[in-house]
Every structure is written in structure tokens, then in C-alpha cells.
Amino acid sequence: MIPRKRPLSTKGPIVIGSYTWIGENVCIMPNVTIGKYCVIGANAVVTTSFPDSSIIAGNPARLINTIQ
């Protein structure tokens, strides 16, 4: 299915900052805030909030590095 046409659903607010890149098949759980200029790796499951300029990956997602 074309990514822009797949259905989206949520059980709580999700805030995604400007210029954030989200990889394929990422799952962002309810009540999570992702800062500006972040990169989320493919297949990550984001269960907690992350600050600006974070590189995030894994299941559950964790902070890999920060962008300087």
C-alpha cells in the first residue's frame, strides 16, 4: 500500500516536530512527543518522548546519538 494512503489511528496525542524523518514501519505509541530535526530508524517502536536532534532506533526505541 502507498504510505500516504494507509490508515492512521491513535489512542492519544502524538506530537512530531518539524523536519523529523520517520523510517518505514515505525510505530509511535500514544502520548509521545518527538522533537524537531529527529531521525527515527525503520521498524522502531517509539514508547517514550525524545528531545530535538535525536537519532532514534530499536524496539523499544532508544537514543542512538544526537545531531550536532
CSV table of N, CA and C in Angstrom, one decimal, residues 9-16 27-34 46-50:
chain,number,residue,atom,x,y,z
A,9,SER,N,-4.3,5.6,13.0
A,9,SER,CA,-5.1,5.6,14.2
A,9,SER,C,-4.3,5.9,15.4
A,10,THR,N,-4.9,6.4,16.4
A,10,THR,CA,-4.2,6.8,17.7
A,10,THR,C,-5.2,6.7,18.8
A,11,LYS,N,-4.7,6.5,20.0
A,11,LYS,CA,-5.5,6.5,21.2
A,11,LYS,C,-5.0,7.6,22.2
A,12,GLY,N,-4.2,8.5,21.7
A,12,GLY,CA,-3.7,9.6,22.5
A,12,GLY,C,-2.9,10.5,21.6
A,13,PRO,N,-2.6,11.7,22.1
A,13,PRO,CA,-1.9,12.7,21.2
A,13,PRO,C,-0.4,12.2,20.9
A,14,ILE,N,0.0,12.5,19.7
A,14,ILE,CA,1.3,12.3,19.2
A,14,ILE,C,1.8,13.6,18.6
A,15,VAL,N,2.9,14.1,19.1
A,15,VAL,CA,3.5,15.4,18.6
A,15,VAL,C,4.8,15.1,17.9
A,16,ILE,N,4.9,15.4,16.6
A,16,ILE,CA,6.1,15.2,15.8
A,16,ILE,C,6.6,16.6,15.4
A,27,CYS,N,6.4,2.5,14.6
A,27,CYS,CA,5.2,2.5,15.4
A,27,CYS,C,5.4,3.5,16.5
A,28,ILE,N,4.6,4.6,16.6
A,28,ILE,CA,4.8,5.6,17.6
A,28,ILE,C,3.6,5.5,18.5
A,29,MET,N,3.8,5.2,19.8
A,29,MET,CA,2.8,4.9,20.8
A,29,MET,C,2.1,6.2,21.2
A,30,PRO,N,0.9,6.1,21.8
A,30,PRO,CA,0.2,7.3,22.3
A,30,PRO,C,1.0,8.1,23.3
A,31,ASN,N,0.7,9.4,23.4
A,31,ASN,CA,1.3,10.3,24.4
A,31,ASN,C,2.8,10.4,24.3
A,32,VAL,N,3.3,10.4,23.1
A,32,VAL,CA,4.7,10.6,22.8
A,32,VAL,C,5.0,11.9,22.0
A,33,THR,N,6.1,12.6,22.4
A,33,THR,CA,6.5,13.8,21.7
A,33,THR,C,7.9,13.6,21.1
A,34,ILE,N,8.0,13.8,19.8
A,34,ILE,CA,9.3,13.7,19.1
A,34,ILE,C,9.7,15.1,18.8
A,46,VAL,N,8.5,3.4,19.1
A,46,VAL,CA,8.8,4.5,20.0
A,46,VAL,C,7.7,4.6,21.1
A,47,THR,N,8.2,4.3,22.3
A,47,THR,CA,7.3,4.3,23.5
A,47,THR,C,7.5,5.5,24.5
A,48,THR,N,8.6,6.2,24.3
A,48,THR,CA,8.8,7.4,25.1
A,48,THR,C,9.2,8.6,24.3
A,49,SER,N,9.1,9.8,24.9
A,49,SER,CA,9.4,11.0,24.2
A,49,SER,C,10.9,11.2,24.0
A,50,PHE,N,11.3,12.0,23.0
A,50,PHE,CA,12.7,12.3,22.7
A,50,PHE,C,12.9,13.7,22.4
